[in-house]
PDB file of C-alpha atoms in Angstrom:
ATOM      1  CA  UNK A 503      39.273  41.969  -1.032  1.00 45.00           C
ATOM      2  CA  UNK A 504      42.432  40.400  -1.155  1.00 45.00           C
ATOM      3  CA  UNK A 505      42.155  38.707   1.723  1.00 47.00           C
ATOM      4  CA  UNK A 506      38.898  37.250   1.299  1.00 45.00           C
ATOM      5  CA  UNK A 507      40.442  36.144  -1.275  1.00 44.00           C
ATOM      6  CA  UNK A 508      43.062  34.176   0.249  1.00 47.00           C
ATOM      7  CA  UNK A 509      40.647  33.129   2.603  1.00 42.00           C
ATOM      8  CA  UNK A 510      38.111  31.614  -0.002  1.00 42.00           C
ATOM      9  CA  UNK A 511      41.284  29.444  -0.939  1.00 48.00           C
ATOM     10  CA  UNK A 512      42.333  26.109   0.040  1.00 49.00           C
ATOM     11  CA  UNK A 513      45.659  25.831   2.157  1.00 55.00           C
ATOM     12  CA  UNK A 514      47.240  22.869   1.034  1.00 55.00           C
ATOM     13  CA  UNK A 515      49.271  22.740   4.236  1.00 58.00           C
ATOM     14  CA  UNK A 516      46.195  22.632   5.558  1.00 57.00           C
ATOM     15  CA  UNK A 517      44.660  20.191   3.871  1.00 55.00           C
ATOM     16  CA  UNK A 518      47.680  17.680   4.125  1.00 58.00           C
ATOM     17  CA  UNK A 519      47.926  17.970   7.887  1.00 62.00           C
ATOM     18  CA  UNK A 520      44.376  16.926   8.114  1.00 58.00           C
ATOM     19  CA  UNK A 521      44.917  14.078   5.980  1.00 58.00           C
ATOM     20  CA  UNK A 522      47.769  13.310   8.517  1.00 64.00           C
ATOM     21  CA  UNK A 523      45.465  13.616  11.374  1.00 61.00           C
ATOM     22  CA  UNK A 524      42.890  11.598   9.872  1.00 56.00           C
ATOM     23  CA  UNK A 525      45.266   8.721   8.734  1.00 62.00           C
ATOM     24  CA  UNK A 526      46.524   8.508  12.195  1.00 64.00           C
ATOM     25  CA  UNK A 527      43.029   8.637  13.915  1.00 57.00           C
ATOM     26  CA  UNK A 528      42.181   5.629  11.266  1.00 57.00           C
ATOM     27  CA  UNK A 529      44.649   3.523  12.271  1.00 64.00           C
ATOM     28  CA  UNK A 530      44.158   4.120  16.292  1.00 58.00           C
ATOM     29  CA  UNK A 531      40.698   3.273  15.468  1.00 54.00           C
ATOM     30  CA  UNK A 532      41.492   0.279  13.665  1.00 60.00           C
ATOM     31  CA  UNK A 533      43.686  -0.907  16.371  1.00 60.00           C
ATOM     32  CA  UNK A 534      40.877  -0.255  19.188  1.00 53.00           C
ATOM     33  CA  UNK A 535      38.152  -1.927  16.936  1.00 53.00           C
ATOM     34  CA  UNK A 536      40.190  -4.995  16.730  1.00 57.00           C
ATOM     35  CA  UNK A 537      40.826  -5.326  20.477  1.00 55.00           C
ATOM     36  CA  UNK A 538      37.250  -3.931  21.425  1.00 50.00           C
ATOM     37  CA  UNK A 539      35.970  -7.238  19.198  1.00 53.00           C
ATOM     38  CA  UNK A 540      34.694  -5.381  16.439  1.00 54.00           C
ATOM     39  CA  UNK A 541      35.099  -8.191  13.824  1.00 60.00           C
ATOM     40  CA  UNK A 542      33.472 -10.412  16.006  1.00 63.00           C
ATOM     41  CA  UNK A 543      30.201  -7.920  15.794  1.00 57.00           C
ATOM     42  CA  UNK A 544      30.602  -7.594  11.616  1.00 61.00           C
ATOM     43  CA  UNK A 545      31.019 -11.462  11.616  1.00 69.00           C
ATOM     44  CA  UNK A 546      27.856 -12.187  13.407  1.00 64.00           C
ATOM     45  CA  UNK A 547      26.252  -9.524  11.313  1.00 61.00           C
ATOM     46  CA  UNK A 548      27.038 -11.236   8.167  1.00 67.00           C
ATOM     47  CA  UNK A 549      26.115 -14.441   9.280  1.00 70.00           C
ATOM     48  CA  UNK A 550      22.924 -12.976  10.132  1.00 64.00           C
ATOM     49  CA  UNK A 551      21.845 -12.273   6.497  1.00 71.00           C
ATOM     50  CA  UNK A 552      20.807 -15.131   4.882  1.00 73.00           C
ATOM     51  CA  UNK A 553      22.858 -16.750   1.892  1.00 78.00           C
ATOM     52  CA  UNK A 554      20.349 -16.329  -0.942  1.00 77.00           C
ATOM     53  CA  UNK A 555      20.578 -11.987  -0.110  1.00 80.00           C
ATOM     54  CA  UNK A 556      24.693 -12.759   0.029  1.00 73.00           C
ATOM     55  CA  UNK A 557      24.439 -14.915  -3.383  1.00 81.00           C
ATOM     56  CA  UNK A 558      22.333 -11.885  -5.007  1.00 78.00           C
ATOM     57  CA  UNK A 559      24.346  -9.176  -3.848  1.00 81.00           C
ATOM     58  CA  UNK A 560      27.759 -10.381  -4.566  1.00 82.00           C
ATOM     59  CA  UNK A 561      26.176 -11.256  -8.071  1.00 82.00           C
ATOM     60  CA  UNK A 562      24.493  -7.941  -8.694  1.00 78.00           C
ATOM     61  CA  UNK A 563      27.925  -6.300  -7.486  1.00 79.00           C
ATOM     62  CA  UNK A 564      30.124  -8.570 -10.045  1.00 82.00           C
ATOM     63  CA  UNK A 565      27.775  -7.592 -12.747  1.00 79.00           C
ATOM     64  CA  UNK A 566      27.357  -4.120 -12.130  1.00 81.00           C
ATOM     65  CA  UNK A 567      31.407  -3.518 -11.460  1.00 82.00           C
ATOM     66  CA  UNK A 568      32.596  -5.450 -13.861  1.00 84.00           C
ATOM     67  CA  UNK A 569      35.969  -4.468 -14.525  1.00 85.00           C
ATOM     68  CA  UNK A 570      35.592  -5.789 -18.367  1.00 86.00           C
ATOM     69  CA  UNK A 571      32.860  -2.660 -18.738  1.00 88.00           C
ATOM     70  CA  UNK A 572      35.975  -0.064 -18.060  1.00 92.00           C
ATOM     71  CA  UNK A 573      36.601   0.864 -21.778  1.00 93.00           C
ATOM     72  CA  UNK A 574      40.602   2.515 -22.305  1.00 93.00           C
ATOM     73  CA  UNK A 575      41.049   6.022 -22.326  1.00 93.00           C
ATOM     74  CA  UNK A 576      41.786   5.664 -26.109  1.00 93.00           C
ATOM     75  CA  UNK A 577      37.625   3.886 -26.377  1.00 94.00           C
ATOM     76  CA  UNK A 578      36.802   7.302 -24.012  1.00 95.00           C
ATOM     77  CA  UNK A 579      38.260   9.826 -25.709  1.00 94.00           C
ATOM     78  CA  UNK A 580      37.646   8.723 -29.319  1.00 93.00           C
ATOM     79  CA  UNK A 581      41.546   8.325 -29.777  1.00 92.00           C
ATOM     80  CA  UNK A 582      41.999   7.303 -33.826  1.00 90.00           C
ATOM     81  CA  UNK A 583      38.885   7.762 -34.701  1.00 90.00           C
ATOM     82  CA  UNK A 584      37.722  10.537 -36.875  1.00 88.00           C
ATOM     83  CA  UNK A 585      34.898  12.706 -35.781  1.00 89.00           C
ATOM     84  CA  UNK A 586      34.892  11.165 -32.344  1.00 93.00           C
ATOM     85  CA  UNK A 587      32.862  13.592 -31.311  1.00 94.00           C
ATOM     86  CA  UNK A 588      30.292  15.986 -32.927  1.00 93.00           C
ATOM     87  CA  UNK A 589      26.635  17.500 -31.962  1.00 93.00           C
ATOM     88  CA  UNK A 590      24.116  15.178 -33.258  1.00 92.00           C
ATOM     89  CA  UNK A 591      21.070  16.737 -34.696  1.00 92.00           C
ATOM     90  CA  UNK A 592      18.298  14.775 -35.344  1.00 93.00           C
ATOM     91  CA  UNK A 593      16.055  14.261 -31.868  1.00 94.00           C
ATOM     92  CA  UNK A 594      16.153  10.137 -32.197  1.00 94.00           C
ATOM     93  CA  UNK A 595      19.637   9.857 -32.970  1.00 94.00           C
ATOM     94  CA  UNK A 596      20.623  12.050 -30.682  1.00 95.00           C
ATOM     95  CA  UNK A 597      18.572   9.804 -27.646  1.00 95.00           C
ATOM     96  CA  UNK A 598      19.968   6.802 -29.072  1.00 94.00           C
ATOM     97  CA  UNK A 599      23.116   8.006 -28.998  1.00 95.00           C
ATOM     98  CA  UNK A 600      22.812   8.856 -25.052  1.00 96.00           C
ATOM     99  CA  UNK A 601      21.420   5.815 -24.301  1.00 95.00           C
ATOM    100  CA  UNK A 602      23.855   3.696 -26.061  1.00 95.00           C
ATOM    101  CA  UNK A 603      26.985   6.006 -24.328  1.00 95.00           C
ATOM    102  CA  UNK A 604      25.387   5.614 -20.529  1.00 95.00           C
ATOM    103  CA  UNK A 605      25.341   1.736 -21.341  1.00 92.00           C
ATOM    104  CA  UNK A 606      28.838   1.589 -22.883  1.00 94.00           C
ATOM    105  CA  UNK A 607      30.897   3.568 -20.901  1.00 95.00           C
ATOM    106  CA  UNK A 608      28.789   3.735 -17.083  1.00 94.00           C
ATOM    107  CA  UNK A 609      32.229   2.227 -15.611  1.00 94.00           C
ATOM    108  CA  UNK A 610      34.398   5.180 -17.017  1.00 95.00           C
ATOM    109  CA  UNK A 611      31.265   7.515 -15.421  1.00 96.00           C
ATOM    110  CA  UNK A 612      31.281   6.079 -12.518  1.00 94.00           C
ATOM    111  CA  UNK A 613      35.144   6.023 -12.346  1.00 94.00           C
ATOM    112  CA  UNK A 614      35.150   9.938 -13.382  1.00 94.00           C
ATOM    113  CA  UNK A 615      32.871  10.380 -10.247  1.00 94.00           C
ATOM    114  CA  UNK A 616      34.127   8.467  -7.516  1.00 93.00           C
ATOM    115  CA  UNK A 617      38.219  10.362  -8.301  1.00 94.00           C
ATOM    116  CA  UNK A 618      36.105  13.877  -8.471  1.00 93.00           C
ATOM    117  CA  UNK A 619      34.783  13.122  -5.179  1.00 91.00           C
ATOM    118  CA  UNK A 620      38.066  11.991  -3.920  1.00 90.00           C
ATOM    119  CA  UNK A 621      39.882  15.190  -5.189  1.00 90.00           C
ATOM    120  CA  UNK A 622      37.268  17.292  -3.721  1.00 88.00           C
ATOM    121  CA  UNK A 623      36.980  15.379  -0.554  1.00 86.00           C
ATOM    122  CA  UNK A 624      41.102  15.667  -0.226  1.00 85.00           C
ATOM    123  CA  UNK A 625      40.867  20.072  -0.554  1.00 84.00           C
ATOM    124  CA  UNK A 626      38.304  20.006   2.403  1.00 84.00           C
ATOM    125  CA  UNK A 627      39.887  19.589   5.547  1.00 84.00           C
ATOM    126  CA  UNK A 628      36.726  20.246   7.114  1.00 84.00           C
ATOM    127  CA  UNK A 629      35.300  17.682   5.653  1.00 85.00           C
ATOM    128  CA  UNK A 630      38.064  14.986   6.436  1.00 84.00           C
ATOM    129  CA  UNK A 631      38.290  16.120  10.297  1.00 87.00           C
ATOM    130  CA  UNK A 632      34.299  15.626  10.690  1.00 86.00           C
ATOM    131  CA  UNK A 633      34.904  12.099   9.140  1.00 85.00           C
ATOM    132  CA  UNK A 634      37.312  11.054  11.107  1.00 86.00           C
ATOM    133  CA  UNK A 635      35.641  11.858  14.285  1.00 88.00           C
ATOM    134  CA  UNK A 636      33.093  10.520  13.600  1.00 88.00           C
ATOM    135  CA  UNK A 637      34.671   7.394  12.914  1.00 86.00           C
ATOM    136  CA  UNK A 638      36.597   7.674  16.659  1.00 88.00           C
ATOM    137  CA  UNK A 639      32.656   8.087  17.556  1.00 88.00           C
ATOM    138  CA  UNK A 640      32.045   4.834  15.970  1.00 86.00           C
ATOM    139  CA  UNK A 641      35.233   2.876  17.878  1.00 86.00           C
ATOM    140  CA  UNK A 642      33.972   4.331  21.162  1.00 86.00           C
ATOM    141  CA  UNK A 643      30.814   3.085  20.646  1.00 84.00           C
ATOM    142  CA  UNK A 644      31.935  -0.190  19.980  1.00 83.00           C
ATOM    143  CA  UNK A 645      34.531  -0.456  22.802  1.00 84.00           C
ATOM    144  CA  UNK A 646      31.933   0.804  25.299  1.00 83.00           C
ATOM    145  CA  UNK A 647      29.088  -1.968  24.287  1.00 81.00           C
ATOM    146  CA  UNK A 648      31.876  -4.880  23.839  1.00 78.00           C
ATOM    147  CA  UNK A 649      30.259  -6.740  26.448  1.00 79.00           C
ATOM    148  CA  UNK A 650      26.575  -6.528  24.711  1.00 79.00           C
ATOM    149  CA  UNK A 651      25.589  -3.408  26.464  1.00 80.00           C
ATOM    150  CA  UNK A 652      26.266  -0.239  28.392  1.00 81.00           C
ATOM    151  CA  UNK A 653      24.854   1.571  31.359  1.00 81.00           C
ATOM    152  CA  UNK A 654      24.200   5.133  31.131  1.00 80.00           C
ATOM    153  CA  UNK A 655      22.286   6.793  34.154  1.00 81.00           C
ATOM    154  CA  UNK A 656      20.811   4.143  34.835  1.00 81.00           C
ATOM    155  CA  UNK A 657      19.654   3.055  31.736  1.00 84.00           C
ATOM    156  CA  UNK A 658      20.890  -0.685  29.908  1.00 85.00           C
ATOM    157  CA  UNK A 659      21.499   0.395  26.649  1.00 84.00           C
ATOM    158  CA  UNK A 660      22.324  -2.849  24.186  1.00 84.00           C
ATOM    159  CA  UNK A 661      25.179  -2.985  21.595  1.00 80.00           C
ATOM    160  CA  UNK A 662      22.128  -3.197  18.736  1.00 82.00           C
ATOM    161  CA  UNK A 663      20.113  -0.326  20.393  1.00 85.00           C
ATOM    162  CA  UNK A 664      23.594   1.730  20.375  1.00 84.00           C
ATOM    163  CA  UNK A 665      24.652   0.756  16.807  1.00 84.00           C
ATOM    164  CA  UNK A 666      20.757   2.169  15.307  1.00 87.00           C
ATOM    165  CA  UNK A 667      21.381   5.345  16.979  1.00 87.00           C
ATOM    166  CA  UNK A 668      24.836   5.423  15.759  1.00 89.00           C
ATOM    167  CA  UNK A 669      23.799   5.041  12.052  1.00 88.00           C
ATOM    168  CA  UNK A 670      21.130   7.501  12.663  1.00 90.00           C
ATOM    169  CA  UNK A 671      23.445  10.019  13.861  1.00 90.00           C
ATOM    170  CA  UNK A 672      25.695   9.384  11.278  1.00 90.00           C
ATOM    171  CA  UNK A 673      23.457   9.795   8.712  1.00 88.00           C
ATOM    172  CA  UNK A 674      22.763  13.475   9.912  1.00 89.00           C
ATOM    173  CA  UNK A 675      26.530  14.217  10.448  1.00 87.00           C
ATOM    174  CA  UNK A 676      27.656  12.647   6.924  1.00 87.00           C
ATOM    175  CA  UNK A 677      24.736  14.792   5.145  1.00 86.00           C
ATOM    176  CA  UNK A 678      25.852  18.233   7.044  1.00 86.00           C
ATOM    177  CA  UNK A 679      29.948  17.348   6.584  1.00 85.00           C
ATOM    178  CA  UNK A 680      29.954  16.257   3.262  1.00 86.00           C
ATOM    179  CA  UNK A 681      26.712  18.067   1.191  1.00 87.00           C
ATOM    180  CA  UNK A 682      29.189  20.345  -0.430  1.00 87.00           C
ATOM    181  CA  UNK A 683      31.204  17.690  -1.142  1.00 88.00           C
ATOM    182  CA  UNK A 684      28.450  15.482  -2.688  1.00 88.00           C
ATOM    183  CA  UNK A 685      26.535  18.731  -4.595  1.00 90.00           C
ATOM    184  CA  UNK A 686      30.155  19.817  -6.033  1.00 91.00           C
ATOM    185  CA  UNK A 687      30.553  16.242  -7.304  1.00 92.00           C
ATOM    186  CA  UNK A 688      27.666  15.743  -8.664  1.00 90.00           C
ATOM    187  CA  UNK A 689      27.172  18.566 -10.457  1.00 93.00           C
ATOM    188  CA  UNK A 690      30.825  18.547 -12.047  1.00 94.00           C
ATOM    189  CA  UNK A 691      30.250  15.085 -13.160  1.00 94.00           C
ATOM    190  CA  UNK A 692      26.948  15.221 -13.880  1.00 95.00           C
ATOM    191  CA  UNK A 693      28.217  17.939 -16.382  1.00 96.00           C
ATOM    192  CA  UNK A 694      30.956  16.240 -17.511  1.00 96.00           C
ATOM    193  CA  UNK A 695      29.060  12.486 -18.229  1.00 96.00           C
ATOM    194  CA  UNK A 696      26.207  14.782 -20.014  1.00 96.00           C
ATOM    195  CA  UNK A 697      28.807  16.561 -22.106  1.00 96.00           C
ATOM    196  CA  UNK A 698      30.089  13.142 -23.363  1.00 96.00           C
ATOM    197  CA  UNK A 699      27.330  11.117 -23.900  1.00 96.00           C
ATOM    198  CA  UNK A 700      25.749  13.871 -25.904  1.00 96.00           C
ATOM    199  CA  UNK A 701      29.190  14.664 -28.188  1.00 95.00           C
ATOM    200  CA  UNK A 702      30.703  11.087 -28.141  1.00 95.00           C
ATOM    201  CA  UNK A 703      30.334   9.242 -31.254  1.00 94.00           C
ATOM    202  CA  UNK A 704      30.685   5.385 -30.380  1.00 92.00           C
ATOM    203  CA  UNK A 705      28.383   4.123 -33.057  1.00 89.00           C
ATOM    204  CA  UNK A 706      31.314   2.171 -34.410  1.00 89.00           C
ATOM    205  CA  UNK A 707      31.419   0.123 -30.823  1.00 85.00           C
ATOM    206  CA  UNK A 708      27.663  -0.674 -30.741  1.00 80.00           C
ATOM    207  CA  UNK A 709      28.555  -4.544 -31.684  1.00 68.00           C
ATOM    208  CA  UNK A 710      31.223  -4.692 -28.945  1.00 60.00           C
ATOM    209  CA  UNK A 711      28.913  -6.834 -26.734  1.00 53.00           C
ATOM    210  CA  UNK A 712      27.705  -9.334 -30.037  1.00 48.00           C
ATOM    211  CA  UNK A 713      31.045 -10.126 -29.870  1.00 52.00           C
ATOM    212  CA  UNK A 714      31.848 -14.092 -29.852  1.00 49.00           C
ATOM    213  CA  UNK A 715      35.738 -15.348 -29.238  1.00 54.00           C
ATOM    214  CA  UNK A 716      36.336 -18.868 -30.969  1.00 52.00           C
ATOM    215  CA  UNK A 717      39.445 -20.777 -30.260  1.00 59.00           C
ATOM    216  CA  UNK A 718      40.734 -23.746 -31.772  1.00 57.00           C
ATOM    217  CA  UNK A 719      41.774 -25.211 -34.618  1.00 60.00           C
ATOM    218  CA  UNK A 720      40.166 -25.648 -37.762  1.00 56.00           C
ATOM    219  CA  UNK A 721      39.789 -28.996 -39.404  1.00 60.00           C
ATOM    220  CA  UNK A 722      39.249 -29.241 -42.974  1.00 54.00           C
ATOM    221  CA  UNK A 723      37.571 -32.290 -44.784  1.00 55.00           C
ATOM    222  CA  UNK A 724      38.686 -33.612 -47.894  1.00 56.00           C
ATOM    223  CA  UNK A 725      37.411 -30.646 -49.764  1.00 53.00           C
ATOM    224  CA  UNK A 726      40.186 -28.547 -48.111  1.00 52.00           C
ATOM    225  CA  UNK A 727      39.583 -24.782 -48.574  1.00 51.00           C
ATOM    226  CA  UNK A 728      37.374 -25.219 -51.468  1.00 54.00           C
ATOM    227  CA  UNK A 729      35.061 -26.505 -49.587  1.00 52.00           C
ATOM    228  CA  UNK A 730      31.324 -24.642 -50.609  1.00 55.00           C
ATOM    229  CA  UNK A 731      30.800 -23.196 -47.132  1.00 49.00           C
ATOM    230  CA  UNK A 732      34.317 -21.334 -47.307  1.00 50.00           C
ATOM    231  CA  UNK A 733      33.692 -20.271 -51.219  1.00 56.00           C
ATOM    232  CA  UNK A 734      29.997 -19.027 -51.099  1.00 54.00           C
ATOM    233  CA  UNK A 735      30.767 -17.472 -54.924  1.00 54.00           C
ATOM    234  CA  UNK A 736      32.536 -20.415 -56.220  1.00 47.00           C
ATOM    235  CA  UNK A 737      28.954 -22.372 -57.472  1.00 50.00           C
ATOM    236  CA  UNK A 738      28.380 -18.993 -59.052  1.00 51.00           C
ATOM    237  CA  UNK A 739      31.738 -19.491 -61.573  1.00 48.00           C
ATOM    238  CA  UNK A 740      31.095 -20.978 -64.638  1.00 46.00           C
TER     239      UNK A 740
END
């Protein structure tokens, strides 16, 4: 039993030796991508896709990852506060509550789940190796259809028809590598993010976005700071 285990863990040594091998495979497949004209093949991809899709995209993507959404771990975690977090129990509260902590803090969420995925990702070597040959698939595919196509028995095979199957085929390998990877992750965070938004009090930061910065100076008439607008209650004093 004891050394199933053992087994069942995950060697470090392992682990970090893979990383190794995948970090060199990365860069030897960087280096053959840049002399096999692989830029040249993502530049005339992206210039393929017309500026109105780029313009929406790169807008969608600045308002979606906005780094401005991040809230500090003291915002997360309630730090200060008092009774950062309790269980909610009437029904509509408890939805507006969600709803208003998916909104507020879907950076920090999306943060929490893309280092879980990471840390699981690093203590799978199996994982890692299956990545990076796959990517040394990807170079080889590229080198070999540098000139626009390739001949294999027989058969003209162009850089295009190569690059679908490719994609295909990595879409299969990704989903079989890295399933336990992706379940794992998303059920740990999926957890954790449900946990929070349900305990999290952040009423008090439900303004944050009605928020208005003014700058400048203020310029007082002759009134000075009696004026009526400043003193509301001063009409009232007899």
């Amino acid at each position: 039993e004891s050394n199933m285990a053992d087994t069942a863990q995950p060697n470090p040594a392992m682990s970090a030796g893979a990383l190794a091998a995948v970090a060199n495979m990365v860069t030897n497949a960087k280096d053959s991508f840049n002399k096999s004209g692989g830029q040249e093949v993502l530049s005339s991809v992206s210039n393929s896709i017309p500026q109105g899709t780029k313009d929406y995209i790169n807008q969608a993507k600045s308002k979606i990852f906005n780094r401005d959404q991040l809230r500090p771990i003291s915002v997360f975690f309630g730090i200060g506060e008092e009774n950062a977090f309790y269980v909610e129990k009437t029904p509509s509260l408890v939805v507006s509550r969600i709803n208003h902590n998916l909104a507020f803090f879907y950076m920090n969420y999306i943060l929490l789940t893309a280092v879980l995925f990471i840390l699981t990702l690093v203590i799978s070597p199996g994982a890692i190796i299956g990545i990076g040959l796959l990517g040394v698939a990807w170079m080889s595919v590229i080198r070999a259809t540098s000139e626009g196509s390739v001949q294999v028995s027989g058969i003209t095979i162009t850089q295009k028809q190569a690059s679908i199957a490719m994609a295909v085929l990595s879409g299969f390998v990704l989903v079989k590598v890295l399933s336990h990877v992706f379940w794992w992750t998303l059920g740990s965070s999926g957890c954790i993010v449900a946990a929070h938004a349900f305990m999290r009090d952040a009423s008090m930061h439900k303004d944050e976005g009605d928020k208005i910065e003014m700058t400048g100076d203020v310029t007082f008439t002759d009134a000075g700071e009696d004026a009526s607008f400043l003193n509301p209650q001063s009409d009232n004093v007899v």
